[in-house]
Coordinates of C-alpha atoms and ligand atoms in Angstrom, one line a residue:
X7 CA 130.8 113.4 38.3
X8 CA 129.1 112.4 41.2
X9 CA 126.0 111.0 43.0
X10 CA 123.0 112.9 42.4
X11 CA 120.2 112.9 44.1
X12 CA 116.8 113.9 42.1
X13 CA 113.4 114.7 43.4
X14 CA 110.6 114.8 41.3
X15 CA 107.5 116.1 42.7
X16 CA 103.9 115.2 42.0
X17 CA 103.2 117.6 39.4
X18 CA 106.4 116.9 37.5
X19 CA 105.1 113.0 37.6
X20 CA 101.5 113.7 37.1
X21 CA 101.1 112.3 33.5
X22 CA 103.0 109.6 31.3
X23 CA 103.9 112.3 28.7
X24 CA 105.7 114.1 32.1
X25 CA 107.2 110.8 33.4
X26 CA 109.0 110.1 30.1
X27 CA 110.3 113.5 30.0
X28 CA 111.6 113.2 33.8
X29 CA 113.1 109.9 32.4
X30 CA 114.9 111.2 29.7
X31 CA 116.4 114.0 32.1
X32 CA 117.5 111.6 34.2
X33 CA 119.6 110.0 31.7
X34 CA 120.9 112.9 30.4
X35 CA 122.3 113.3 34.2
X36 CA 123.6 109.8 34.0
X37 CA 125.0 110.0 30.9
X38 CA 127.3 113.1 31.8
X39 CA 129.3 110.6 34.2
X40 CA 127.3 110.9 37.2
X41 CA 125.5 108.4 39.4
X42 CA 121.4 108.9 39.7
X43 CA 119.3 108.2 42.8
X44 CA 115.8 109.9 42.1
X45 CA 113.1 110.0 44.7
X46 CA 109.5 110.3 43.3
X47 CA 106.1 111.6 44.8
X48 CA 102.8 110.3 43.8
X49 CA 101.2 111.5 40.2
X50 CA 99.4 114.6 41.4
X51 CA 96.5 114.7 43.4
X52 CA 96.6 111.1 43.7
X53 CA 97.4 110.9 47.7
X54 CA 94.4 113.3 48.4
X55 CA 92.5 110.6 46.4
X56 CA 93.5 107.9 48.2
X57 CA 93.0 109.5 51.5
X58 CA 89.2 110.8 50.7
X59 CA 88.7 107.3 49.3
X60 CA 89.9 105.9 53.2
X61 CA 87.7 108.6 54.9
X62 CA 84.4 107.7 53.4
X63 CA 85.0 104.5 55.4
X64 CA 86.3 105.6 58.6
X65 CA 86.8 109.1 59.9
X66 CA 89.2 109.3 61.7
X67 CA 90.8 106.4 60.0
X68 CA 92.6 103.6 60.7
X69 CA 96.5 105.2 60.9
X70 CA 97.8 102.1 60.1
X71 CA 95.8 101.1 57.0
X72 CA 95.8 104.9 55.7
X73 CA 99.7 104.4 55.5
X74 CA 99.0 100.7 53.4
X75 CA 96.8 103.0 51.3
X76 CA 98.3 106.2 50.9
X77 CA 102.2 104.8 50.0
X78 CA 100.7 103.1 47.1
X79 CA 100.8 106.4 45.0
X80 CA 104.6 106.6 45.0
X81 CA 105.0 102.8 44.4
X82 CA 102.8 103.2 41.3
X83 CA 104.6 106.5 40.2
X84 CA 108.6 104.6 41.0
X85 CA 107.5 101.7 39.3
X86 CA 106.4 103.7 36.3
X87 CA 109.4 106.1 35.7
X88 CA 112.0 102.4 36.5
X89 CA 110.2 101.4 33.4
X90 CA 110.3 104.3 31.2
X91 CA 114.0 104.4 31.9
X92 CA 114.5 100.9 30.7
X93 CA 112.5 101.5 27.9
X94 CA 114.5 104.1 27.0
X95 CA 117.0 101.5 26.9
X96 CA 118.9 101.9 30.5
X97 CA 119.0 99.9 33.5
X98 CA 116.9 100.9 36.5
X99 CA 115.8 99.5 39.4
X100 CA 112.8 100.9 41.7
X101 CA 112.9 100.6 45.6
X102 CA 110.0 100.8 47.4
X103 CA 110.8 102.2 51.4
X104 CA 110.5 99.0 53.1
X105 CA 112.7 97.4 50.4
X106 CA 115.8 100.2 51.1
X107 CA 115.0 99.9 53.7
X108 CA 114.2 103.6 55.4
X109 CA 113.3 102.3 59.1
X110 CA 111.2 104.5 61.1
X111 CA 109.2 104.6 64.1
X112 CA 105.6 103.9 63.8
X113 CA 104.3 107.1 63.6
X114 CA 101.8 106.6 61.5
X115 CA 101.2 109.1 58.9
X116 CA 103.8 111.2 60.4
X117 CA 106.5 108.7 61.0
X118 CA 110.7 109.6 61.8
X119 CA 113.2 108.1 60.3
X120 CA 115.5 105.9 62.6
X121 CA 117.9 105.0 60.3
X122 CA 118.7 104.1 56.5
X123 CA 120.3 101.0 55.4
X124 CA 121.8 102.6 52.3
X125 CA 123.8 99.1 51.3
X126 CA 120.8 98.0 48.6
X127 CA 121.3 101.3 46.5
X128 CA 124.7 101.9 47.0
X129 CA 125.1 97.9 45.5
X130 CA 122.6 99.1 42.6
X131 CA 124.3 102.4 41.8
X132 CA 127.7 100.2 41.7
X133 CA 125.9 98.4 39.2
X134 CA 125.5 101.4 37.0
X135 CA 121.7 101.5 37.3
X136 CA 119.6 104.4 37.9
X137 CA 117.8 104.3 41.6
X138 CA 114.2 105.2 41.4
X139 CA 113.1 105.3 45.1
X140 CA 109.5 105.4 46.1
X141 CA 109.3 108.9 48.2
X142 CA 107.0 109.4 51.4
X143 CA 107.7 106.0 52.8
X144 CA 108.9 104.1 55.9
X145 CA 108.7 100.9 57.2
X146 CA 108.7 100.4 61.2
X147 CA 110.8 97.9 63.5
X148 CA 108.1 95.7 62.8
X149 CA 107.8 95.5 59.4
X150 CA 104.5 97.6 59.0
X151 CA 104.6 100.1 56.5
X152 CA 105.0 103.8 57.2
X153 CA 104.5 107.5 55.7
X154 CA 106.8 110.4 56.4
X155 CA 103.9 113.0 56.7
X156 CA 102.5 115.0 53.2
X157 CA 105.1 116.2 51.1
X158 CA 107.1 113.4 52.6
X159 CA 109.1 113.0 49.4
X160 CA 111.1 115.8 50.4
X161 CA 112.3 114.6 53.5
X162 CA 113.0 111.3 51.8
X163 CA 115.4 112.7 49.0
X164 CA 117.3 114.6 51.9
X165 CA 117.4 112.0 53.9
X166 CA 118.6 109.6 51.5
X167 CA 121.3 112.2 50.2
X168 CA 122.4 112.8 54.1
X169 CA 122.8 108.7 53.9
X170 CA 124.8 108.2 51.1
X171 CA 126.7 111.8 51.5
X172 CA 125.3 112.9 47.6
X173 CA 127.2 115.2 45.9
X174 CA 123.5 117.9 45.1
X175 CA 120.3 117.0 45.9
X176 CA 118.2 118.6 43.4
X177 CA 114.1 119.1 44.0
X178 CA 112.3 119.3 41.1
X179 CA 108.8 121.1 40.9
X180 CA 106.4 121.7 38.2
X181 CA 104.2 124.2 39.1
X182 CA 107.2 126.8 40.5
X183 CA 110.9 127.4 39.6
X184 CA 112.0 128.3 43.1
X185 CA 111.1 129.5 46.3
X186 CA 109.2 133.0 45.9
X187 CA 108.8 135.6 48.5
X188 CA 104.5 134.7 48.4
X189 CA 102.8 132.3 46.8
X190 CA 103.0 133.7 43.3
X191 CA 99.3 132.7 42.6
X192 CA 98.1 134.8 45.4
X193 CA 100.4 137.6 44.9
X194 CA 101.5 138.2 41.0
X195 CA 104.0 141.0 42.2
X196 CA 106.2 137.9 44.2
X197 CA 110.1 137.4 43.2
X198 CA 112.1 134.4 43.4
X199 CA 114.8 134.3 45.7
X200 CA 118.8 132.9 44.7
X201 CA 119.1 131.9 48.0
X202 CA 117.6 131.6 51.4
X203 CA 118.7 130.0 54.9
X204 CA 117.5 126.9 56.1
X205 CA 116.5 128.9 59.1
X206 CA 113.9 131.2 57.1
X207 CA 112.9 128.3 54.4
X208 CA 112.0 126.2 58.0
X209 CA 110.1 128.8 58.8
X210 CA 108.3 129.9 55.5
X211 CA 107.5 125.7 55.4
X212 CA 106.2 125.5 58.3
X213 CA 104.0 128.2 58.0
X214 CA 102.6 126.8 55.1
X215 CA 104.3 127.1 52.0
X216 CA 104.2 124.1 50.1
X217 CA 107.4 124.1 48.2
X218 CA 109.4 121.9 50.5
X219 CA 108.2 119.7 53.6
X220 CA 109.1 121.6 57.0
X221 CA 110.8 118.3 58.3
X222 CA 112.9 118.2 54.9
X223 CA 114.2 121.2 55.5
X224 CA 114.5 120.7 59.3
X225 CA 116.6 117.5 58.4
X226 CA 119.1 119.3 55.6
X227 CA 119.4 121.6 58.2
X228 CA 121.0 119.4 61.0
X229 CA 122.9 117.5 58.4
X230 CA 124.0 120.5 56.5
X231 CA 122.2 118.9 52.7
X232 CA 122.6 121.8 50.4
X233 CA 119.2 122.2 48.7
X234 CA 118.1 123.0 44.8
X235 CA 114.7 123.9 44.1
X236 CA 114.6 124.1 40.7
X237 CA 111.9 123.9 37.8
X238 CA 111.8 120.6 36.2
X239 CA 110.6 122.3 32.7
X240 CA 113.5 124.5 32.8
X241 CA 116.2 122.1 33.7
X242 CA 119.3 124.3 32.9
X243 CA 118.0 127.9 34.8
X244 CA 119.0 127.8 38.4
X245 CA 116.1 127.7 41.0
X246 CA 116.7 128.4 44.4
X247 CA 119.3 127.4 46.7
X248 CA 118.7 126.7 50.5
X249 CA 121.8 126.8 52.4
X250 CA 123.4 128.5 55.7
X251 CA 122.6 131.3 56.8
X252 CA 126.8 132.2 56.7
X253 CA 126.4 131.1 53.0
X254 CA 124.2 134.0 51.8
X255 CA 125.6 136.9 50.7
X256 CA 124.1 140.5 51.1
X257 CA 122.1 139.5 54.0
X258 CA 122.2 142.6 56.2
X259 CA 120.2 144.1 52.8
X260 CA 117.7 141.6 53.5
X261 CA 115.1 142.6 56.2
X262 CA 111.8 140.0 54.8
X263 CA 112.3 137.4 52.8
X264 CA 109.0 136.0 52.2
X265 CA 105.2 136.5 53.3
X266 CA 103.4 133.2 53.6
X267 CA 99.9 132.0 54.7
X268 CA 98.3 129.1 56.4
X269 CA 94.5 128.3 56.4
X270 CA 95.4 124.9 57.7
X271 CA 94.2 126.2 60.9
X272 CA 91.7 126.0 63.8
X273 CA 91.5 127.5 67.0
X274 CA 90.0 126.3 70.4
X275 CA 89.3 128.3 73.9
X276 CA 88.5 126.9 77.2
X277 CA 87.1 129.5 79.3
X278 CA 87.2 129.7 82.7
X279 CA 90.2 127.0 83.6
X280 CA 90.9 126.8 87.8
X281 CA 94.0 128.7 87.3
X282 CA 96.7 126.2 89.3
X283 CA 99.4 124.4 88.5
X284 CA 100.0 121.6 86.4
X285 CA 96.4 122.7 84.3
X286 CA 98.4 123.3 81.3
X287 CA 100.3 120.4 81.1
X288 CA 96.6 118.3 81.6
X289 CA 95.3 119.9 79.0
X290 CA 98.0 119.9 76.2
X291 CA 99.5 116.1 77.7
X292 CA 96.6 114.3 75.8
X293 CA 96.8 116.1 72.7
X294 CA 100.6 115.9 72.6
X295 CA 100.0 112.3 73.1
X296 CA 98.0 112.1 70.1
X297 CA 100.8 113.3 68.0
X298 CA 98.6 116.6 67.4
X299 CA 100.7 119.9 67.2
X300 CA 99.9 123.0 68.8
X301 CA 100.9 126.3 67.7
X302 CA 99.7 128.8 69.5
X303 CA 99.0 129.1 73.0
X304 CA 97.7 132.0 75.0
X305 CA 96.7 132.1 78.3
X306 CA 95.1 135.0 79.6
X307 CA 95.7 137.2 83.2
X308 CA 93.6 134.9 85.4
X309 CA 90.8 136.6 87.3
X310 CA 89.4 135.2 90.4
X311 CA 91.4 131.7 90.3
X312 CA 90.3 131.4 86.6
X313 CA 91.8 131.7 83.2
X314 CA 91.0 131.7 79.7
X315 CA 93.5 129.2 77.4
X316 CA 93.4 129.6 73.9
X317 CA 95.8 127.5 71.1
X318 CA 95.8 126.8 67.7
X319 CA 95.6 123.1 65.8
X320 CA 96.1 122.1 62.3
X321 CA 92.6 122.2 61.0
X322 CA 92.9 118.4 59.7
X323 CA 93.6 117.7 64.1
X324 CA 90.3 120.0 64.5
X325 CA 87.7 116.9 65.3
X326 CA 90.1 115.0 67.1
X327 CA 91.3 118.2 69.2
X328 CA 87.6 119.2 70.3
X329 CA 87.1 115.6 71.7
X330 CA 90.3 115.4 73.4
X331 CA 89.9 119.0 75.2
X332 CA 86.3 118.6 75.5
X333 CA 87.4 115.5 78.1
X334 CA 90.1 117.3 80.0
X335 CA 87.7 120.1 80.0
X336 CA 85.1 118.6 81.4
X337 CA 87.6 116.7 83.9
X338 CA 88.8 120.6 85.2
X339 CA 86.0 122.0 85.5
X340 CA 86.3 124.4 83.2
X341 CA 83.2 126.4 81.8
X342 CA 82.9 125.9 78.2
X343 CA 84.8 125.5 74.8
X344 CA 84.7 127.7 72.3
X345 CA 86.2 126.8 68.7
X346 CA 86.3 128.4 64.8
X347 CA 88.3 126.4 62.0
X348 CA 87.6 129.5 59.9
X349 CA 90.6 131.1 60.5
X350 CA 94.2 131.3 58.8
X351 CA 98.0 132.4 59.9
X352 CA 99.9 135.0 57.8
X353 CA 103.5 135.5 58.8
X354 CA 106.5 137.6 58.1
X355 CA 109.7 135.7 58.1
X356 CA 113.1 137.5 57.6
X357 CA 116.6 136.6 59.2
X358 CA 117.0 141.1 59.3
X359 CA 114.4 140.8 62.0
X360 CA 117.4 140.0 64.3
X361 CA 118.9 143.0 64.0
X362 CA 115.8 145.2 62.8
X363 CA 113.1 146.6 65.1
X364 CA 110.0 147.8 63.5
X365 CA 108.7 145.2 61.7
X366 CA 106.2 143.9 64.3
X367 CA 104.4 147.8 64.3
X368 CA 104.7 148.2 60.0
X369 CA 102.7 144.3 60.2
X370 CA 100.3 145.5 62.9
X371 CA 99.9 148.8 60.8
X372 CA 99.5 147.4 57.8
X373 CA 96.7 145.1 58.7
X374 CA 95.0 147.7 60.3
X375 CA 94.9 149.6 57.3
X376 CA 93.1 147.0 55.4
X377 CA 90.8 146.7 58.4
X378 CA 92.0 143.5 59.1
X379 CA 91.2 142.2 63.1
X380 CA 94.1 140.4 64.4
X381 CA 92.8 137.2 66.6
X382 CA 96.0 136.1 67.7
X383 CA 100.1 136.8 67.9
X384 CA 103.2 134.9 68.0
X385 CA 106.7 135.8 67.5
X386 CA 110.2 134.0 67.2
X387 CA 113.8 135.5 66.1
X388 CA 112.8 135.3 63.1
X389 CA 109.0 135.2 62.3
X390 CA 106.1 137.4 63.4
X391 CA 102.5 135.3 62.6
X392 CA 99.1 136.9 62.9
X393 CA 95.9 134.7 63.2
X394 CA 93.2 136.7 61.3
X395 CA 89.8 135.6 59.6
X396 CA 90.1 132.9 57.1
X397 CA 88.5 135.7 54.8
X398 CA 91.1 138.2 55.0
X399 CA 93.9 135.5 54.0
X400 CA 94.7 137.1 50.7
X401 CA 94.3 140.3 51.0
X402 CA 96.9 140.4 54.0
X403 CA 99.1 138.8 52.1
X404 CA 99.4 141.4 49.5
X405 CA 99.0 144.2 51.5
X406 CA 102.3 143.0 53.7
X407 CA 104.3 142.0 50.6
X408 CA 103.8 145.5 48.9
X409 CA 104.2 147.0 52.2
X410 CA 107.7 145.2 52.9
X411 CA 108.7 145.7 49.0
X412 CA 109.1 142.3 48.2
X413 CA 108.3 142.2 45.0
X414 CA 110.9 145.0 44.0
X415 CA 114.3 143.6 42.8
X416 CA 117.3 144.9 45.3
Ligands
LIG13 N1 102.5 112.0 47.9 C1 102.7 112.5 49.2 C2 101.8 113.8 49.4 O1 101.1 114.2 48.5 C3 104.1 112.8 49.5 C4 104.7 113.8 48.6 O2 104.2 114.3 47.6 O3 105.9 114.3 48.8 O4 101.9 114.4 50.4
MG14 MG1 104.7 116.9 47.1

């Protein structure tokens, strides 16, 4: 007995044959005692519709009218589970983000969450009806609609279980029953993990891996939501569980936990930058401005007043990156820009690497093996990325998870 929150992803939603099935597991859940608030995604592939559909009018688009567009998928998707419930014969009610209402700041595309006003559901739930809230959206001071960033479903089933204090939040996926060391179609050997830290699973999400949205985890993390991945076609196995770091046994076993990949990435140089102060705050001030995230930054040993700056964008920021540095560029003085969008990030992530040395050399070994050039390097506590060719993605992958072992059972 409880309140449970459920997130269904997009796969798990994608047909009306699945969307009956999610409703009847639903009502199972509610009919064991418990009170259910379920958070749904868009039907599969239907944001990435919606968004081509907005770019072969306007590219870059309008922010504000690809957030009108894109939130439709999940209205359509909550709307269409409320009613299978209650054609099932039980009373639900769908919410759509404005009508919670989740306030946020306008962001567009890649909105925060202010606030929740939690009083409409928790009224609803009182009621005995099941909650069907439309994932992925906002809704700003001023009434415009909003969207949380992709995979934004995530971060609205966390938030909304932080809000009303939820008893599990449970995220449902269709196409894996857990978090894996790799991707387990690019690497058949991967394992699924019991449990991992928010920490690493932070880490592992923002460096790509799809399972859960980095800003979900990020947000479970500083409200301490206790996550479960789990499979929606094997509702009874257990998936995985992120929690603290504390809360996970065996860890000093545990050097690696997973191996993950990005090829959502681009990379830009400006060569020959007066090297004085305050350059690098002109020339990442704009971009930071434009909500655009850099990764990577290296700046080279400056010869004769000058310096090379190189950093990495997401590859979807790539046009809008060139034209902003192109300006501040030209505004330095700098000599030219040189960019390549084909390009991907593999990293190691693994709370042992605190206490572990060795790991960056067996990674910089390992690629070298496979004749792999490395581009660029970054580290943290608990991460060590490579930039390589976009073309050596999957085979650095597999080399570094049989090299670490990570498909062997401990
Ligand atoms: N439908 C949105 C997306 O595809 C949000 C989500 O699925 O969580 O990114
Ligand atoms: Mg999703």
């Amino acid at each position: 007995m409880g309140l449970i929150v459920q997130k269904y992803g997009g796969t798990s939603v994608a047909s009306l044959d699945k969307i009956k099935w999610v409703a009847g597991h639903v009502i199972r859940t509610k009919e064991k005692g418990n009170d259910v608030l379920v958070v749904v995604s868009a039907m599969a592939g239907e944001t990435d519709k919606l968004v081509k559909l907005s770019l072969q009018l306007m590219d870059p688009p309008d922010e504000r009218e690809l957030d009108v567009v894109t939130s439709s998928g999940e209205q359509v998707s909550s709307g269409l589970l409320a009613m299978s419930i209650k054609a099932l014969g039980h009373d639900a009610l769908s919410l759509q983000g404005h009508q919670v209402r989740i306030v946020t700041d306008n962001a567009h595309s890649k909105a925060k969450i202010v606030r929740i006003d939690a009083e409409r559901i928790k009224k609803a739930l009182g009621k005995g009806k099941i909650v069907v809230v439309a994932g992925f959206q906002g809704v700003d001071e001023e009434g415009n609609v909003t969207t949380l960033g992709r995979g934004g479903s995530d971060l609205t089933a966390v938030a909304l279980s932080a809000a009303l204090n939820a008893d599990s939040c449970e995220l449902y996926k269709d196409d894996v029953d857990g978090i894996y060391t790799s991707d387990p179609g690019l690497v058949p050997a991967a394992r699924k993990l019991d449990k991992i830290s928010y920490e690493e699973m932070l880490e592992l999400a923002s460096l790509g891996s799809k399972v859960l949205q980095a800003r979900a985890v990020e947000f479970a993390m500083k409200f301490g939501v206790t996550l479960h991945v789990r499979p929606t076609t094997k509702p009874d196995t257990e998936g995985t569980w992120v929690v603290e770091e504390e809360k996970m046994t065996q860890l000093e076993n545990i050097l690696i936990s997973g191996v993950s990949s990005d090829k959502n990435q681009a990379k830009i140089t400006i060569t020959q930058v007066p090297d004085s102060p305050g350059i690098a705050a002109k020339i990442f001030t704009p971009l930071s401005e434009s909500g655009i995230i850099v990764d990577m930054i290296v700046q080279n040993v400056s010869i004769e007043g000058h310096t090379d700056i190189t950093f990495t964008v997401p590859r979807t920021d790539f046009k809008k990156s060139i034209i902003l540095t192109e300006k501040v560029a030209k505004q330095l003085g700098a000599k030219n820009i040189i960019s390549d969008d084909k390009i991907a990030k593999v990293s190691l992530v693994g709370v042992g690497m605190k206490t572990h040395s060795g790991v960056a050399s067996r990674m910089f070994s390992t690629l070298a093996k496979e004749g792999i050039n490395i581009l660029m390097i970054s580290t943290s506590e608990i991460k060590i990325s490579c930039v390589v060719e976009e073309k050596y993605t999957e085979l650095a992958v597999r080399a570094l998870h049989d090299a670490f072992e990570l498909g062997e059972t401990k």
